[in-house]
mmCIF file of C-alpha atoms in Angstrom:
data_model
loop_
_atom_site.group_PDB
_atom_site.id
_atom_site.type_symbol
_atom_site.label_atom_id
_atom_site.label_comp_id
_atom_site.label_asym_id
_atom_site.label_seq_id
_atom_site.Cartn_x
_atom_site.Cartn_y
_atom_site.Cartn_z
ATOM 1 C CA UNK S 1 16.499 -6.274 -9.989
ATOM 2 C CA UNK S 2 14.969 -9.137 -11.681
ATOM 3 C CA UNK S 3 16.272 -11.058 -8.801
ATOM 4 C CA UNK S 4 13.573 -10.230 -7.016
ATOM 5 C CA UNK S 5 10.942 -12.188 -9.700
ATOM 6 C CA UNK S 6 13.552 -15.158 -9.225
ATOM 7 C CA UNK S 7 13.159 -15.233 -5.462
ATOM 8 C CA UNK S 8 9.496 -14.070 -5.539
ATOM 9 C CA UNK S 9 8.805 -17.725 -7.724
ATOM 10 C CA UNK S 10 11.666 -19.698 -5.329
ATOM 11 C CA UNK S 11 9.546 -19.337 -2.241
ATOM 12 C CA UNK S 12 6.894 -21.767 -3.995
ATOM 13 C CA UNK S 13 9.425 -23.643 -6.527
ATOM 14 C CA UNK S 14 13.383 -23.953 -7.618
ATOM 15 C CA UNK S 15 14.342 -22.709 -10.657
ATOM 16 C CA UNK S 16 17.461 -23.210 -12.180
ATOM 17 C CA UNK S 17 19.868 -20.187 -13.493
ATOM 18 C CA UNK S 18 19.022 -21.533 -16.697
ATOM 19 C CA UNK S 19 15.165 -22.118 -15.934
ATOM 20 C CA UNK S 20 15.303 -18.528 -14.655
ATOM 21 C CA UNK S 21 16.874 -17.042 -17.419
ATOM 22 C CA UNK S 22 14.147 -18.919 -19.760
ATOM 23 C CA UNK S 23 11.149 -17.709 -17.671
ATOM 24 C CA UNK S 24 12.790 -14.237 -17.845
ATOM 25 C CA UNK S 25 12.459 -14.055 -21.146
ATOM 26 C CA UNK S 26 9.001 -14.054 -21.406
ATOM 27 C CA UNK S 27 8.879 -10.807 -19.518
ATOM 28 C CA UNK S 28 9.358 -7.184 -20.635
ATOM 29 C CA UNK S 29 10.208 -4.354 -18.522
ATOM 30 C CA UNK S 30 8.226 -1.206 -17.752
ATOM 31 C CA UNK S 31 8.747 1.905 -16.326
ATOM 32 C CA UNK S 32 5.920 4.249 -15.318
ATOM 33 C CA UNK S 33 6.505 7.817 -13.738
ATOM 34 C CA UNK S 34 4.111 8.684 -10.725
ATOM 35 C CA UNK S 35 0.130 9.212 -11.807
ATOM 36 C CA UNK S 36 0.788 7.607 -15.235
ATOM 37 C CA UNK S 37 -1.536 4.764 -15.868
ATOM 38 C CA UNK S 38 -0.609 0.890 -16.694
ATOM 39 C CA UNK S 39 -4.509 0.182 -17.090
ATOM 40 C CA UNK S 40 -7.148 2.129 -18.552
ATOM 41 C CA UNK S 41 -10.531 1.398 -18.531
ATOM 42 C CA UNK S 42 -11.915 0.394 -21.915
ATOM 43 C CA UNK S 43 -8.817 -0.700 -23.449
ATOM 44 C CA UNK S 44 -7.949 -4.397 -24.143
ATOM 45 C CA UNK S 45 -5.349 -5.739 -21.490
ATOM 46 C CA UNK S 46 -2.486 -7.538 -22.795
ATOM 47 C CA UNK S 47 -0.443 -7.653 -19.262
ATOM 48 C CA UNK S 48 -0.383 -9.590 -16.202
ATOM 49 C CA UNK S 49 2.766 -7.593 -13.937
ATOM 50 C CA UNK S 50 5.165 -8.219 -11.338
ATOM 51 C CA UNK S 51 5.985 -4.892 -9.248
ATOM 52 C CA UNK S 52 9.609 -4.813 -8.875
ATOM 53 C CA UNK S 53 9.507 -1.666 -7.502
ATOM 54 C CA UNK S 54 6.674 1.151 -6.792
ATOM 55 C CA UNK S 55 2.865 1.525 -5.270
ATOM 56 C CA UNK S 56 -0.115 1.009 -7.429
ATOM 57 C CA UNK S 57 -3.751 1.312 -7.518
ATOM 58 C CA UNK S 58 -6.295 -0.499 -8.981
ATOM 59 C CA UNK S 59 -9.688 1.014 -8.953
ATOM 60 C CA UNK S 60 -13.198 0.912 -10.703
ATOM 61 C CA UNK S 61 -15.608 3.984 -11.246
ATOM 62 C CA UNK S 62 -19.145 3.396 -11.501
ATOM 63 C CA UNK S 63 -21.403 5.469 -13.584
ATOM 64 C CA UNK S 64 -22.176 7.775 -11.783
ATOM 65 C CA UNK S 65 -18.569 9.029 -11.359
ATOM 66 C CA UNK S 66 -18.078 7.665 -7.823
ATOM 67 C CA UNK S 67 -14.328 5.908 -7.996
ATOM 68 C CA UNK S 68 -14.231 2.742 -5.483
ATOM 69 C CA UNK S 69 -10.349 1.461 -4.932
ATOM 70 C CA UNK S 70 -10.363 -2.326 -5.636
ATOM 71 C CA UNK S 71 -6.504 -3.346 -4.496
ATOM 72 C CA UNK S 72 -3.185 -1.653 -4.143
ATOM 73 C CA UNK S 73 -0.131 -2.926 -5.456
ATOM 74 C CA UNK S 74 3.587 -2.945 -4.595
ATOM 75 C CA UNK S 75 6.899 -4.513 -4.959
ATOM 76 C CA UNK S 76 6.748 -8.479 -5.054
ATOM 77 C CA UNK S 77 2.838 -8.326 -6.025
ATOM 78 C CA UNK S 78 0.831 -8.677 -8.799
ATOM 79 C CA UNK S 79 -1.677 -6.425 -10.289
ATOM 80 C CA UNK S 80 -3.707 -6.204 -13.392
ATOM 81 C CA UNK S 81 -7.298 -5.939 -14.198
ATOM 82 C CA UNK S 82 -7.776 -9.762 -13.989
ATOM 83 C CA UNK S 83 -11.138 -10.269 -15.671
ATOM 84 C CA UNK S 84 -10.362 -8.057 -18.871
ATOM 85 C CA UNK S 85 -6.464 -10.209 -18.788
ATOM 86 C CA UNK S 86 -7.696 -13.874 -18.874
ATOM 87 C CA UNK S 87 -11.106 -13.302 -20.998
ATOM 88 C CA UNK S 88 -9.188 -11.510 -23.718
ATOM 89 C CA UNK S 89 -12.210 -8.253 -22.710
ATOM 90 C CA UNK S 90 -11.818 -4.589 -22.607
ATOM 91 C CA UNK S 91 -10.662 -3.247 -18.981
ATOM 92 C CA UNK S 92 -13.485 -2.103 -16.688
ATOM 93 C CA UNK S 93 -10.732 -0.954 -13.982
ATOM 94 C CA UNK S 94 -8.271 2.066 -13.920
ATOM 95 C CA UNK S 95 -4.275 1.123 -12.750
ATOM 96 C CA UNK S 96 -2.157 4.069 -11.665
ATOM 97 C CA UNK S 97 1.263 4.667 -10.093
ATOM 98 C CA UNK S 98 1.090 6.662 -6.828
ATOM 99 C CA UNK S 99 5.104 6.468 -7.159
ATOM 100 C CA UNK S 100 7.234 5.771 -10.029
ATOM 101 C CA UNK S 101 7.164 2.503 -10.956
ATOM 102 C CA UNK S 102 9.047 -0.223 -12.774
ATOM 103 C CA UNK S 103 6.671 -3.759 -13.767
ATOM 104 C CA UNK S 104 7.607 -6.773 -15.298
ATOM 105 C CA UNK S 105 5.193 -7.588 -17.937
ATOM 106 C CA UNK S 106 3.516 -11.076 -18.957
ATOM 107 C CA UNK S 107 1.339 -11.179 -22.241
ATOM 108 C CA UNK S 108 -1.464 -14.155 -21.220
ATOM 109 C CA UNK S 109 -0.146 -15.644 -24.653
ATOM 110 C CA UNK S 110 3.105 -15.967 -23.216
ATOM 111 C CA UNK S 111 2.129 -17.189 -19.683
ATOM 112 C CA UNK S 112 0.542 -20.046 -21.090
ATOM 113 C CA UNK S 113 3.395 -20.824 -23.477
ATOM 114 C CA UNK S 114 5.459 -21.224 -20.248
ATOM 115 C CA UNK S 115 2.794 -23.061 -18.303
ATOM 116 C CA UNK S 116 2.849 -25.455 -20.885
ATOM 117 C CA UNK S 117 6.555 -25.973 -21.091
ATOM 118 C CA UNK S 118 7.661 -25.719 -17.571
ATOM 119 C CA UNK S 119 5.536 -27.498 -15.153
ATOM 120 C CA UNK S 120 7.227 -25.497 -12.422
ATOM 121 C CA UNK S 121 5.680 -22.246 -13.934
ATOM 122 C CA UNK S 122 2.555 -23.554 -13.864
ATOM 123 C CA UNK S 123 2.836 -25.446 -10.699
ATOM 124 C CA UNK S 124 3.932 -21.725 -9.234
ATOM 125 C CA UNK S 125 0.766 -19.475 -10.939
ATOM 126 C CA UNK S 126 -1.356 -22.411 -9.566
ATOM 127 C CA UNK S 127 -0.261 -22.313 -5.709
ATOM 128 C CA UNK S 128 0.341 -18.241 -6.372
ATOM 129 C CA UNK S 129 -3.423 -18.163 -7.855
ATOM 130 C CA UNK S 130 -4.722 -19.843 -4.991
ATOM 131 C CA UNK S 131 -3.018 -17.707 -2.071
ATOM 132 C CA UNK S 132 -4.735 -14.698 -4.314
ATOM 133 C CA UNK S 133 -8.430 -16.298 -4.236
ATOM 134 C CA UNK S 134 -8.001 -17.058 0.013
ATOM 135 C CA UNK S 135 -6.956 -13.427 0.206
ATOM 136 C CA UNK S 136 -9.872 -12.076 -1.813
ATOM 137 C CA UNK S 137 -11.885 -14.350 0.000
ATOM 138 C CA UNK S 138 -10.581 -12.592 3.364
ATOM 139 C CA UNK S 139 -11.533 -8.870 1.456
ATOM 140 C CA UNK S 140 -15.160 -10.057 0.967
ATOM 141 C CA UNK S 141 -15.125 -11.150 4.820
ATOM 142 C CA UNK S 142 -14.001 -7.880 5.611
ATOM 143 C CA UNK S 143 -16.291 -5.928 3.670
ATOM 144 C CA UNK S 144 -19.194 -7.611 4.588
ATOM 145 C CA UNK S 145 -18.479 -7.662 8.211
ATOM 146 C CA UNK S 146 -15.663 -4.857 9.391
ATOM 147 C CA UNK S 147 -16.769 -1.675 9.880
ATOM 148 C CA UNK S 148 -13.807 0.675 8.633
ATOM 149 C CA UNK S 149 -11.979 0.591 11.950
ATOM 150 C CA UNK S 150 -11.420 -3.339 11.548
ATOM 151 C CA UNK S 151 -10.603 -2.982 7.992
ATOM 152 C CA UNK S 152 -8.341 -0.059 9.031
ATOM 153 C CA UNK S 153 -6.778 -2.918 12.401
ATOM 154 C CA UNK S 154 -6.317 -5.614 9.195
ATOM 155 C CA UNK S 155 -4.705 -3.720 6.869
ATOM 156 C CA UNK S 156 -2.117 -2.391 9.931
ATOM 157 C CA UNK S 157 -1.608 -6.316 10.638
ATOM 158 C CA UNK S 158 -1.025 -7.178 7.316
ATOM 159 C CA UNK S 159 0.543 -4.606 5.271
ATOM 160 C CA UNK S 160 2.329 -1.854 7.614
ATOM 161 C CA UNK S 161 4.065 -0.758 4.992
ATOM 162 C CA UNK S 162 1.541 -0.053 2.260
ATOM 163 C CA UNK S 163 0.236 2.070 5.679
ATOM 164 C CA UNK S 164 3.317 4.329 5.647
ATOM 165 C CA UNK S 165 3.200 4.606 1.542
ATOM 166 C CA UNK S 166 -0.214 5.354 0.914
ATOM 167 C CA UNK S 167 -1.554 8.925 0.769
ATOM 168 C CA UNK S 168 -4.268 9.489 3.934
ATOM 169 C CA UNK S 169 -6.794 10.780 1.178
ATOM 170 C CA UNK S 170 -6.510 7.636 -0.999
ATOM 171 C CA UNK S 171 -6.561 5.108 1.956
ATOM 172 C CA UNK S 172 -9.645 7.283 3.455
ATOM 173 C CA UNK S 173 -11.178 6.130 0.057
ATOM 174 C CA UNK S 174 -9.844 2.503 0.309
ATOM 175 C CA UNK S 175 -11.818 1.778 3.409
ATOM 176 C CA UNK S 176 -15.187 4.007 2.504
ATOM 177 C CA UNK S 177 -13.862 6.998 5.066
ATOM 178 C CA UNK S 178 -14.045 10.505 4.538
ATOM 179 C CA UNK S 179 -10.343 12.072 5.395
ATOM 180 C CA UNK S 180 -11.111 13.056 8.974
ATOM 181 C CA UNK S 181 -12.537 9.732 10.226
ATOM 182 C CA UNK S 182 -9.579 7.945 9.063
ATOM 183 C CA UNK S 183 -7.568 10.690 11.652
ATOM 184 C CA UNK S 184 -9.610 9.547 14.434
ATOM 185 C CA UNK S 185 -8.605 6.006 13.783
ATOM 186 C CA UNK A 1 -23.049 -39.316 -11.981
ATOM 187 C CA UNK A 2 -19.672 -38.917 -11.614
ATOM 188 C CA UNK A 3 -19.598 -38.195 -15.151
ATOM 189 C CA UNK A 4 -20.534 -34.679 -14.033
ATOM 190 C CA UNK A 5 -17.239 -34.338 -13.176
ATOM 191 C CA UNK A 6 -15.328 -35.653 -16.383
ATOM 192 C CA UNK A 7 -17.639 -33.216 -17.758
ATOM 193 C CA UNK A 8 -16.562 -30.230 -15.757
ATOM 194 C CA UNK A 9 -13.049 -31.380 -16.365
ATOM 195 C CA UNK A 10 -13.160 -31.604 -20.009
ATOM 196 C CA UNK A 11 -14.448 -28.262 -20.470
ATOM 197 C CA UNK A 12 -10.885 -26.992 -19.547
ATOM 198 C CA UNK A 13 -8.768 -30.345 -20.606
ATOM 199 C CA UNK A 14 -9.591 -33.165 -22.089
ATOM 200 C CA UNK A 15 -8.942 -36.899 -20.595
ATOM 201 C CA UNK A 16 -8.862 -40.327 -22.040
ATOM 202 C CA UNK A 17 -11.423 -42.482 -19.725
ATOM 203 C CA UNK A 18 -8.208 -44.345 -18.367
ATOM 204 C CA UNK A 19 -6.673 -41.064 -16.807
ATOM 205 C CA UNK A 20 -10.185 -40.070 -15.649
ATOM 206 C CA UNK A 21 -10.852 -43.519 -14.075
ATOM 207 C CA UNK A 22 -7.262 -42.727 -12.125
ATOM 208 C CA UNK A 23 -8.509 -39.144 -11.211
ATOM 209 C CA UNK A 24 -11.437 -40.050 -9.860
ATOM 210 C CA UNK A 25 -10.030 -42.324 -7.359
ATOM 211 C CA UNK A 26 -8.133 -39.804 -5.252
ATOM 212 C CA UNK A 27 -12.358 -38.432 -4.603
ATOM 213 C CA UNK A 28 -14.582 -39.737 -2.110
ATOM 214 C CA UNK A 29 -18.403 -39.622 -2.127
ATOM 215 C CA UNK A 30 -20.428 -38.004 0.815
ATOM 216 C CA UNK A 31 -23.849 -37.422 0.847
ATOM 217 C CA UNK A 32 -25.239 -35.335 3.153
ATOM 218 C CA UNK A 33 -28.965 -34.353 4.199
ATOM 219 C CA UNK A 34 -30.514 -30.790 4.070
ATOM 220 C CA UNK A 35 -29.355 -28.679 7.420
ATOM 221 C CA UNK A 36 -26.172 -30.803 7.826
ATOM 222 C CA UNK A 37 -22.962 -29.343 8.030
ATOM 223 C CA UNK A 38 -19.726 -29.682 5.834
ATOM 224 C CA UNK A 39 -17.830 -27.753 7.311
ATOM 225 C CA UNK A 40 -18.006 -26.956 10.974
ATOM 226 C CA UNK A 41 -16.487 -23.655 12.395
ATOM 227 C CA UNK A 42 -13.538 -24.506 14.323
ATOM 228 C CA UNK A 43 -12.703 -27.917 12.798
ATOM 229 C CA UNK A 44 -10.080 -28.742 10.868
ATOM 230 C CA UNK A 45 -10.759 -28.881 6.600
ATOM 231 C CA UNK A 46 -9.405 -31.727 5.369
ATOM 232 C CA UNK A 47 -11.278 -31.879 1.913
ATOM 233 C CA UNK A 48 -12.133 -29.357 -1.442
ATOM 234 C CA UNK A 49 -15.858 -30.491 -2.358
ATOM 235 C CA UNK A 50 -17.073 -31.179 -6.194
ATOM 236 C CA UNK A 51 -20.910 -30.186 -5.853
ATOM 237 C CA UNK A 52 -22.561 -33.714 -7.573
ATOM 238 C CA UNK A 53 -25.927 -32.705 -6.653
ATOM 239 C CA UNK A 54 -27.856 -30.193 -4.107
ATOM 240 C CA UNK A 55 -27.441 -26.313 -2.875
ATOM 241 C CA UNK A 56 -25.236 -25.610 0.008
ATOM 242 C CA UNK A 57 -24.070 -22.133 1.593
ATOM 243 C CA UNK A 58 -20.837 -21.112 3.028
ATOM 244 C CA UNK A 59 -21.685 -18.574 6.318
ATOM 245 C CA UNK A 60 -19.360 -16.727 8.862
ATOM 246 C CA UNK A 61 -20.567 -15.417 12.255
ATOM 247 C CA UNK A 62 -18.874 -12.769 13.490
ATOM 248 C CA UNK A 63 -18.303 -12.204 17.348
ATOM 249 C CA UNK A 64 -21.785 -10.533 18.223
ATOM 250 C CA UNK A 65 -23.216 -13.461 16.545
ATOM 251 C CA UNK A 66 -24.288 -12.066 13.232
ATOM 252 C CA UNK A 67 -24.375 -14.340 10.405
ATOM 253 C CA UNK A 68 -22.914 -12.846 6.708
ATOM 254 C CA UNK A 69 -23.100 -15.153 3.819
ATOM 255 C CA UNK A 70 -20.076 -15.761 1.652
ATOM 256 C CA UNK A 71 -21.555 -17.992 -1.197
ATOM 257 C CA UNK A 72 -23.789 -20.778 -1.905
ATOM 258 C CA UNK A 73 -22.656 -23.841 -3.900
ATOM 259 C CA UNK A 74 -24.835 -25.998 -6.627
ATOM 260 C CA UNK A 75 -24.238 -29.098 -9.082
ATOM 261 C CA UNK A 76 -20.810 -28.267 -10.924
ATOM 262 C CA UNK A 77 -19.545 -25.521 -8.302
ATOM 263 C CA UNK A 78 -16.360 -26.487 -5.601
ATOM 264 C CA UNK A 79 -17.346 -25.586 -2.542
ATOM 265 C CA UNK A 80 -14.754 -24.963 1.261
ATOM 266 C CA UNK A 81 -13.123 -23.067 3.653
ATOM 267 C CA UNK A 82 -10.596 -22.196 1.051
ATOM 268 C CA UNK A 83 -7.736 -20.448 3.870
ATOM 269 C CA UNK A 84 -8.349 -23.209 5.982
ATOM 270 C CA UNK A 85 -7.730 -25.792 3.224
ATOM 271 C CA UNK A 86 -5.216 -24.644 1.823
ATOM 272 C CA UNK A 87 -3.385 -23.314 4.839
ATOM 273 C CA UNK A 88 -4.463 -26.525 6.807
ATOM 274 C CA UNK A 89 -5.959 -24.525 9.575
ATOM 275 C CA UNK A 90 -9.091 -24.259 11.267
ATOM 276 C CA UNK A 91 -12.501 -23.151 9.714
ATOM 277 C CA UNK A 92 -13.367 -20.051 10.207
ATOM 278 C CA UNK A 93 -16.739 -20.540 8.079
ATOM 279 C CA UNK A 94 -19.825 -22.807 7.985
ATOM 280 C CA UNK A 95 -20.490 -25.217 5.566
ATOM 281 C CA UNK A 96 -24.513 -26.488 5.431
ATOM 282 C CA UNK A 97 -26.518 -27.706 3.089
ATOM 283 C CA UNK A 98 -29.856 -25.992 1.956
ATOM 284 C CA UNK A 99 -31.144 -29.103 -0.010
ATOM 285 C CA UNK A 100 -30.204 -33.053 0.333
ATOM 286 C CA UNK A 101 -26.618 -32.814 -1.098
ATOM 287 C CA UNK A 102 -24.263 -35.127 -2.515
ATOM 288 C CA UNK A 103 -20.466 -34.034 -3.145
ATOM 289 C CA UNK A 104 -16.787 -35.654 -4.100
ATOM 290 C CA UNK A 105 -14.340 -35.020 -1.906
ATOM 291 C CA UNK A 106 -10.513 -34.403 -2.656
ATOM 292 C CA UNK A 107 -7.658 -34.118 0.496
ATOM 293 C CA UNK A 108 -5.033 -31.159 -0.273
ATOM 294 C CA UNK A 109 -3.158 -34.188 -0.155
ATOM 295 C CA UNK A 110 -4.269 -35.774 -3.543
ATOM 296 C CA UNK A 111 -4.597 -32.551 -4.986
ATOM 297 C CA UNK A 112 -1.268 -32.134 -4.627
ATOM 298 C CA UNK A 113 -0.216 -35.303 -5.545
ATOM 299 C CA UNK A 114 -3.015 -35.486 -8.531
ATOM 300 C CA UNK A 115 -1.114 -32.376 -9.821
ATOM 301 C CA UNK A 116 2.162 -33.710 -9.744
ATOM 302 C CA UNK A 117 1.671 -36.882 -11.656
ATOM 303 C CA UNK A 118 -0.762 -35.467 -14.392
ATOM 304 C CA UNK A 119 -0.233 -32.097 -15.525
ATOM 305 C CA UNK A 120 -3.276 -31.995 -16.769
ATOM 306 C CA UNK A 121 -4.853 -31.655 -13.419
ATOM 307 C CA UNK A 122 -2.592 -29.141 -12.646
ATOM 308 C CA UNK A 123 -3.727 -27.434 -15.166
ATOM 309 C CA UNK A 124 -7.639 -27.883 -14.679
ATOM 310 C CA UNK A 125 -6.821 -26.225 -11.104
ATOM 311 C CA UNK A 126 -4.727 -23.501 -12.369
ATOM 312 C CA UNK A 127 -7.310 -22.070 -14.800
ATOM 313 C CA UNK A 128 -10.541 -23.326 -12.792
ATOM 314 C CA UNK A 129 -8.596 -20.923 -9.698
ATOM 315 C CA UNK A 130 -7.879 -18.084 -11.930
ATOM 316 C CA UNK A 131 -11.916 -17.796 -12.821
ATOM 317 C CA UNK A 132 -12.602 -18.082 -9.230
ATOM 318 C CA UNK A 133 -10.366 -15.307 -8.804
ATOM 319 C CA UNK A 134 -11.979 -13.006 -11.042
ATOM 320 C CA UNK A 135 -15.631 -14.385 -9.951
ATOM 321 C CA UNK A 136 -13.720 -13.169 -6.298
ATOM 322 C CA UNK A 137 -13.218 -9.994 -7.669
ATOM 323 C CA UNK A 138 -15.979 -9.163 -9.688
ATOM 324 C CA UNK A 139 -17.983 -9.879 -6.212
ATOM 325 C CA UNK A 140 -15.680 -6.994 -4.550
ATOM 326 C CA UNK A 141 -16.471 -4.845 -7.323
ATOM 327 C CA UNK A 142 -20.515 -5.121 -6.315
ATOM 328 C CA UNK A 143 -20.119 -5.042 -2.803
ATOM 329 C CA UNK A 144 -17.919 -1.561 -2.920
ATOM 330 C CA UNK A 145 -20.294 -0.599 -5.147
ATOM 331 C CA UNK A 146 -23.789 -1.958 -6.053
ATOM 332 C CA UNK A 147 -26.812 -1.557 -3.771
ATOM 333 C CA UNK A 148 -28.908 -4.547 -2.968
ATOM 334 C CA UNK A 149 -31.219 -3.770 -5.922
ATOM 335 C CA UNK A 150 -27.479 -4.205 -8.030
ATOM 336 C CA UNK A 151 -26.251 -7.298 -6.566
ATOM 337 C CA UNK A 152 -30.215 -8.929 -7.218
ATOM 338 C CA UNK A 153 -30.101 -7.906 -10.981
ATOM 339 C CA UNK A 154 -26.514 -9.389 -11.078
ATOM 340 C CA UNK A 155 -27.395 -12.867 -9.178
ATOM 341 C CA UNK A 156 -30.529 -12.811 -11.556
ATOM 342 C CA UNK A 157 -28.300 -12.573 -14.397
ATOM 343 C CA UNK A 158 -25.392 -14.879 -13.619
ATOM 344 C CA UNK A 159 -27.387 -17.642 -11.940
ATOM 345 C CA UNK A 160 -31.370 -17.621 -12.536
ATOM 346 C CA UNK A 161 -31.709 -21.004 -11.372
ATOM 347 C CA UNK A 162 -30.165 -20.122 -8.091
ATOM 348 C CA UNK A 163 -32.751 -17.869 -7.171
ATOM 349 C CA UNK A 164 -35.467 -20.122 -7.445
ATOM 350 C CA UNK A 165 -33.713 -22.762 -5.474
ATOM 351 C CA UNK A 166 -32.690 -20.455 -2.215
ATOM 352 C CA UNK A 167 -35.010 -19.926 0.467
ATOM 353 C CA UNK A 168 -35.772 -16.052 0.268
ATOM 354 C CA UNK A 169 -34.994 -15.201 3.936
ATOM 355 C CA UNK A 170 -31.769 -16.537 3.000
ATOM 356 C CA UNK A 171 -31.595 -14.780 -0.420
ATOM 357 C CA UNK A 172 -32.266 -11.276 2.179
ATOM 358 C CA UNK A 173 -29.323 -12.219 3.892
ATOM 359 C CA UNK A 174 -27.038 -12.724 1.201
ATOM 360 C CA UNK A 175 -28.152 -9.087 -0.529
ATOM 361 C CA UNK A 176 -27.909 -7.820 3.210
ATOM 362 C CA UNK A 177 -31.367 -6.557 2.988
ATOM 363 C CA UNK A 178 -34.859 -7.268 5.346
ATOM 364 C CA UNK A 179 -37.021 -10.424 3.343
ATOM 365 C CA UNK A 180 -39.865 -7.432 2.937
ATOM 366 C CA UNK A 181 -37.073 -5.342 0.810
ATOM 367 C CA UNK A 182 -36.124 -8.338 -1.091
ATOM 368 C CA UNK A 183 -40.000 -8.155 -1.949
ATOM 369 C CA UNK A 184 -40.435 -5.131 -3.178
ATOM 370 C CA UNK A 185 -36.996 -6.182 -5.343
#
């Protein structure tokens, strides 16, 4: 299943079997059973992850209780709380499995170790990193200017799957919905 | 005052002044006067822009003709249409500048090729990306879930000097509130 990290990296860079078996190495597997948590908020973050297989969610709740859902996550992406990963911090978000799960882990030690040695690697989290910042970019366009149908017509463009996966509740909560407007769209 | 950007460099790698002298000659200079454009909606977006010295914001008008803003730029901040860049498409977003502005200009081009000869560079970008990333996110976070009053204390706190530099009607329409709210904030 691994295969899937190799082919994930191949559509930016080649690897060879060896170079893949290398990079592999820096990785540890994780399984996670449905509602169990990868992140919790207020412990340190030692992971960056590859979904090989599974739905996510990443979400952040304020103080007053009210829980706001940042990203979702499945197989080929990559989720963790980002700030808390590269700044060494505590985590300020909550990650959960709405299905089983399975991740492959990264410690930020380790992903600079290969960065370092394999220009490739670094090449790939470069061009990778940069495809993530256009499409956050895209999120703050949407949220400051799509009212919930047009983020509910984006998300149907992009990600018909995730669609099909995630539970009506939790996506009525992704766009800022209550349960029965998300019906009517 | 290119030094600036040896400066901004070195804070993530360091460079001898022969491999700067080489970096800096895949940038051009531009200097542009308050109201001009960068960045025109529509246009292609053939360069990433090193801030040298001035205040510019990045804007997208929607179809009804209301203007959101996505950021403003200052000395040591990168400034473009990041999907169009990167994708080598069309803007979608504004460019102007708020203040007489002069920036260095770098083709996806030479960044690419800048990357592949010096890993160094590579480098620079991958990290200097990853905080814009989280800076990306962080900026989700307060729009899902800060009110105006929120994203003012934050802006206050992360960049003081901004807010005394950007014309408050503008400031209103970044924190999506009337200039007479922005008052009483």
């Amino acid at each position: 299943m691994s295969l899937a990290l190799k082919n994930h990296i191949e559509k930016i860079v080649s690897l060879t079997d060896e170079e893949f078996k290398y990079v592999l190495s820096f990785f540890t597997k994780k399984k996670l059973q449905k509602h169990q948590f990868l992140i919790a908020s207020g412990a340190p973050v030692q992971t960056d992850h590859f979904v090989l297989k599974g739905l996510l969610k990443a979400t952040y709740t304020n103080d007053e209780g009210k829980q706001h859902i940042l990203q979702f996550a499945m197989e080929d992406w990559w989720v963790t709380d980002y700030q808390a990963y590269f700044l060494q911090t505590n985590a300020t978000l909550n990650i959960d499995c709405l299905e089983n799960s399975e991740v492959l882990c990264l410690t930020l030690e380790n992903r600079e170790k290969l960065c370092r040695e394999l220009q490739k690697i670094e090449h790939f989290f470069r061009i990778k990193t940069s495809m993530g910042f256009v499409a956050q970019q895209q999120r703050i366009l949407s949220l400051l200017n799509k009212d919930a149908k047009g983020r509910y017509n984006q998300l149907l463009e992009q990600y018909p799957q995730l669609l099909q996966r995630v539970p009506k509740t939790i996506l009525a909560a992704y766009l800022g919905v209550t349960r029965e407007t998300l019906s009517r769209l």
